[in-house]
CSV table of C-alpha atoms in Angstrom, one decimal:
chain,number,residue,atom,x,y,z
O,1,ASP,CA,0.0,0.0,0.0
O,2,ALA,CA,1.1,3.5,-0.7
O,3,LYS,CA,3.1,5.4,1.9
O,4,THR,CA,1.9,8.8,0.8
O,5,THR,CA,-1.3,10.9,1.2
O,6,GLN,CA,-2.5,13.3,-1.5
O,7,PRO,CA,-5.7,15.3,-1.9
O,8,PRO,CA,-8.0,13.5,-4.4
O,9,SER,CA,-8.5,16.6,-6.6
O,10,MET,CA,-7.5,20.1,-7.3
O,11,ASP,CA,-8.3,22.9,-9.7
O,12,CYS,CA,-5.9,25.5,-11.1
O,13,ALA,CA,-6.4,28.4,-13.5
O,14,GLU,CA,-4.5,28.3,-16.7
O,15,GLY,CA,-1.2,30.3,-16.5
O,16,ARG,CA,-1.1,30.1,-12.7
O,17,ALA,CA,1.2,28.0,-10.6
O,18,ALA,CA,-0.2,24.6,-9.6
O,19,ASN,CA,1.0,23.5,-6.1
O,20,LEU,CA,0.4,19.8,-5.4
O,21,PRO,CA,1.0,18.7,-1.8
O,22,CYS,CA,2.0,15.2,-0.6
O,23,ASN,CA,2.4,13.9,2.9
O,24,HIS,CA,4.9,11.1,3.6
O,25,SER,CA,5.3,11.2,7.3
O,26,THR,CA,6.8,7.7,7.6
O,27,ILE,CA,9.6,8.3,5.0
O,28,SER,CA,12.9,6.8,6.0
O,29,GLY,CA,16.4,8.2,5.4
O,30,ASN,CA,17.2,6.2,2.2
O,31,GLU,CA,13.8,6.8,0.5
O,32,TYR,CA,13.4,9.3,-2.4
O,33,VAL,CA,10.3,11.2,-3.3
O,34,TYR,CA,9.2,10.7,-6.9
O,35,TRP,CA,6.5,12.4,-8.8
O,36,TYR,CA,4.7,11.0,-11.9
O,37,ARG,CA,1.6,12.1,-13.8
O,38,GLN,CA,-0.8,10.2,-16.0
O,39,ILE,CA,-2.8,11.9,-18.7
O,40,HIS,CA,-5.9,10.0,-19.7
O,41,SER,CA,-5.2,6.9,-21.8
O,42,GLN,CA,-1.5,7.2,-21.5
O,43,GLY,CA,1.2,5.6,-19.4
O,44,PRO,CA,2.6,7.4,-16.3
O,45,GLN,CA,5.1,10.1,-17.1
O,46,TYR,CA,8.1,10.7,-14.9
O,47,ILE,CA,8.3,14.3,-13.7
O,48,ILE,CA,11.0,14.8,-11.0
O,49,HIS,CA,12.5,13.2,-7.9
O,50,GLY,CA,14.5,14.2,-4.8
O,51,LEU,CA,16.0,13.1,-1.5
O,52,LYS,CA,16.1,16.2,0.7
O,53,ASN,CA,17.2,19.1,-1.4
O,54,ASN,CA,14.8,21.1,-3.6
O,55,GLU,CA,14.9,20.1,-7.2
O,56,THR,CA,14.0,21.8,-10.5
O,57,ASN,CA,13.9,20.6,-14.0
O,58,GLU,CA,12.2,21.8,-17.2
O,59,MET,CA,8.8,20.4,-16.1
O,60,ALA,CA,8.5,21.3,-12.5
O,61,SER,CA,10.0,22.1,-9.1
O,62,LEU,CA,10.0,19.8,-6.1
O,63,ILE,CA,10.0,21.4,-2.6
O,64,ILE,CA,10.8,19.0,0.3
O,65,THR,CA,10.3,20.1,3.9
O,66,GLU,CA,13.3,20.0,6.2
O,67,ASP,CA,11.9,17.1,8.2
O,68,ARG,CA,11.1,15.3,4.8
O,69,LYS,CA,7.6,14.5,6.0
O,70,SER,CA,5.9,16.3,3.1
O,71,SER,CA,6.7,17.8,-0.3
O,72,THR,CA,5.1,20.0,-2.9
O,73,LEU,CA,5.2,19.7,-6.6
O,74,ILE,CA,5.1,23.0,-8.4
O,75,LEU,CA,4.1,23.5,-12.0
O,76,PRO,CA,5.0,27.2,-12.5
O,77,HIS,CA,2.7,28.1,-15.3
O,78,ALA,CA,0.0,25.4,-15.7
O,79,THR,CA,-1.5,24.8,-19.1
O,80,LEU,CA,-4.6,22.8,-20.2
O,81,ARG,CA,-2.3,20.0,-21.2
O,82,ASP,CA,-1.2,19.6,-17.5
O,83,THR,CA,-4.6,18.3,-16.7
O,84,ALA,CA,-3.8,14.8,-15.3
O,85,VAL,CA,-3.6,12.6,-12.3
O,86,TYR,CA,-0.4,13.3,-10.3
O,87,TYR,CA,1.2,10.6,-8.2
O,88,CYS,CA,3.6,11.2,-5.3
O,89,ILE,CA,5.7,8.0,-4.5
O,90,VAL,CA,8.2,7.2,-1.8
O,91,ARG,CA,10.7,4.8,-3.1
O,92,PRO,CA,13.8,3.1,-1.5
O,93,ARG,CA,17.0,4.1,-3.2
O,94,TYR,CA,18.2,0.6,-4.0
O,95,ASN,CA,14.9,-1.1,-4.7
O,96,ASN,CA,14.3,-0.8,-8.4
O,97,ASN,CA,11.0,-2.7,-8.3
O,98,ASP,CA,9.2,-0.7,-5.6
O,99,MET,CA,6.8,1.6,-7.3
O,100,ARG,CA,3.7,2.0,-5.1
O,101,PHE,CA,1.3,4.3,-6.8
O,102,GLY,CA,-1.6,5.5,-4.6
O,103,ALA,CA,-4.7,7.2,-5.8
O,104,GLY,CA,-3.0,10.4,-6.7
O,105,THR,CA,-4.4,13.9,-7.2
O,106,ARG,CA,-6.6,14.7,-10.2
O,107,LEU,CA,-5.5,18.2,-11.3
O,108,THR,CA,-7.8,20.0,-13.6
O,109,VAL,CA,-6.5,23.1,-15.3
O,110,LYS,CA,-9.3,25.5,-16.3
O,111,PRO,CA,-9.2,28.2,-18.9
K,1,ASP,CA,14.4,10.9,-24.4
K,2,VAL,CA,13.7,7.4,-23.2
K,3,LYS,CA,11.3,5.5,-25.4
K,4,VAL,CA,9.3,2.5,-24.2
K,5,THR,CA,7.1,1.1,-26.9
K,6,GLN,CA,4.3,-1.4,-26.4
K,7,SER,CA,3.3,-3.2,-29.5
K,8,SER,CA,-0.5,-2.6,-29.2
K,9,ARG,CA,-2.6,0.2,-27.7
K,10,TYR,CA,-5.8,-1.9,-27.8
K,11,LEU,CA,-6.2,-5.7,-28.0
K,12,VAL,CA,-9.3,-7.9,-27.9
K,13,LYS,CA,-8.9,-11.6,-27.2
K,14,ARG,CA,-11.1,-14.6,-26.3
K,15,THR,CA,-11.1,-16.6,-23.1
K,16,GLY,CA,-8.6,-19.4,-23.2
K,17,GLU,CA,-6.3,-17.8,-25.8
K,18,LYS,CA,-2.6,-17.4,-25.3
K,19,VAL,CA,-1.8,-13.7,-25.4
K,20,PHE,CA,1.5,-12.0,-26.0
K,21,LEU,CA,2.2,-8.4,-25.1
K,22,GLU,CA,5.5,-7.0,-26.3
K,23,CYS,CA,7.6,-4.2,-24.9
K,24,VAL,CA,10.7,-2.6,-26.4
K,25,GLN,CA,13.0,0.1,-24.9
K,26,ASP,CA,15.7,2.0,-26.7
K,27,MET,CA,17.8,3.2,-23.8
K,28,ASP,CA,19.9,0.1,-23.0
K,29,HIS,CA,18.2,-0.2,-19.6
K,30,GLU,CA,18.9,-3.2,-17.5
K,31,ASN,CA,15.6,-3.3,-15.7
K,32,MET,CA,12.2,-4.0,-17.2
K,33,PHE,CA,8.8,-4.3,-15.6
K,34,TRP,CA,5.2,-5.3,-16.3
K,35,TYR,CA,2.3,-3.8,-14.4
K,36,ARG,CA,-1.4,-3.9,-14.7
K,37,GLN,CA,-3.6,-0.9,-13.8
K,38,ASP,CA,-7.2,-1.3,-12.7
K,39,PRO,CA,-9.6,1.4,-11.3
K,40,GLY,CA,-9.3,1.7,-7.5
K,41,LEU,CA,-6.4,-0.7,-7.3
K,42,GLY,CA,-3.6,1.4,-8.7
K,43,LEU,CA,-0.6,-0.2,-10.4
K,44,ARG,CA,0.3,-3.7,-9.5
K,45,LEU,CA,3.6,-5.3,-10.4
K,46,ILE,CA,3.3,-8.6,-12.3
K,47,TYR,CA,6.9,-9.5,-13.2
K,48,PHE,CA,10.2,-7.8,-13.6
K,49,SER,CA,13.6,-8.5,-15.0
K,50,TYR,CA,17.1,-7.2,-14.0
K,51,ASP,CA,18.9,-8.8,-16.9
K,52,VAL,CA,18.6,-10.9,-20.0
K,53,LYS,CA,17.0,-14.3,-19.3
K,54,MET,CA,16.3,-13.3,-15.8
K,55,LYS,CA,12.9,-12.8,-14.2
K,56,GLU,CA,11.4,-12.2,-10.8
K,57,LYS,CA,7.8,-12.5,-9.7
K,58,GLY,CA,6.0,-9.3,-8.6
K,59,ASP,CA,2.9,-9.0,-6.5
K,60,ILE,CA,0.4,-10.8,-8.8
K,61,PRO,CA,2.3,-13.2,-11.1
K,62,GLU,CA,-0.5,-15.9,-11.2
K,63,GLY,CA,-1.7,-16.6,-14.7
K,64,TYR,CA,1.2,-14.7,-16.4
K,65,SER,CA,4.7,-15.5,-17.5
K,66,VAL,CA,7.4,-13.4,-19.1
K,67,SER,CA,10.3,-13.7,-21.5
K,68,ARG,CA,13.5,-11.7,-21.8
K,69,GLU,CA,15.7,-13.1,-24.6
K,70,LYS,CA,17.2,-9.7,-25.5
K,71,LYS,CA,18.0,-6.7,-23.3
K,72,GLU,CA,15.7,-4.3,-25.1
K,73,ARG,CA,12.7,-6.6,-25.2
K,74,PHE,CA,10.4,-7.9,-22.4
K,75,SER,CA,7.3,-9.9,-23.3
K,76,LEU,CA,4.3,-10.7,-21.1
K,77,ILE,CA,2.4,-13.9,-21.8
K,78,LEU,CA,-1.1,-14.7,-20.6
K,79,GLU,CA,-1.0,-18.5,-20.8
K,80,SER,CA,-4.8,-19.0,-21.0
K,81,ALA,CA,-6.6,-15.6,-21.0
K,82,SER,CA,-9.5,-15.2,-18.6
K,83,THR,CA,-12.0,-12.3,-18.2
K,84,ASN,CA,-10.4,-11.2,-15.0
K,85,GLN,CA,-7.3,-10.3,-16.9
K,86,THR,CA,-9.1,-7.6,-18.7
K,87,SER,CA,-7.0,-4.5,-17.8
K,88,MET,CA,-4.5,-1.8,-18.8
K,89,TYR,CA,-1.0,-3.3,-19.0
K,90,LEU,CA,1.9,-1.1,-18.6
K,91,CYS,CA,5.6,-1.8,-19.4
K,92,ALA,CA,8.4,0.2,-17.8
K,93,SER,CA,12.2,0.2,-17.8
K,94,SER,CA,14.9,1.8,-15.7
K,95,SER,CA,18.7,1.9,-15.5
K,96,THR,CA,20.8,0.7,-12.6
K,97,ARG,CA,23.4,3.3,-13.2
K,98,GLN,CA,24.2,6.0,-10.5
K,99,GLY,CA,23.6,3.7,-7.6
K,100,GLY,CA,20.0,2.6,-8.3
K,101,ASN,CA,18.4,6.0,-8.0
K,102,GLN,CA,16.8,6.0,-11.4
K,103,PRO,CA,13.2,6.5,-12.4
K,104,GLN,CA,11.1,4.0,-14.2
K,105,HIS,CA,9.9,5.1,-17.6
K,106,PHE,CA,6.6,3.8,-18.9
K,107,GLY,CA,5.1,3.0,-22.2
K,108,ASP,CA,1.6,4.2,-23.2
K,109,GLY,CA,0.0,0.9,-22.2
K,110,THR,CA,-2.0,-1.8,-23.8
K,111,ARG,CA,-5.7,-1.9,-23.0
K,112,LEU,CA,-6.6,-5.6,-23.2
K,113,SER,CA,-10.1,-6.9,-23.2
K,114,ILE,CA,-10.8,-10.6,-22.8
K,115,LEU,CA,-14.2,-11.7,-24.0
């Protein structure tokens, strides 16, 4: 079962930042936080991951709290194509087969 | 960009048929995975492979087998298809470089219906 808690749904206005929260209060020291999204009828798409430092790439930013018990995925300028289910996953560093997807957050970007 | 290609987006088969789902990745990844995704149940791992000719059972291997004869290709086999195997099947691959901290990359899935 998933080790993360996410809100079931969120809305965001097009062009605004989308901030998606995730709680992972039982995370251990060697576990990473990964984010994926799944657009309808497609496979999950990798977005970003991190251990304890904040991370940024061309898609998003990941902010991890100092105690590592929660994180926020930020899409800086959401577009309609960002409408998807977003999954936050906690994954052990050396366990390649451990991908426990929970229910995720359904983000709807509105015009 | 990593490319994981699944041979079919949609497939309809009959009960009792032997079904082959094919997956190819172009990034020389060592690890490959097969999942199924069902509403309310999330992704469930069926089988995975860390190397050619190597396979490991995941959480729900019953009724399935796999084959990995070449590094880039991982096949999922439904030995005798049943209606409860109607599902979305997802293939993924990942690298073991950089100490194991590598994301899995997914294909677009095969929506399989067993009639």
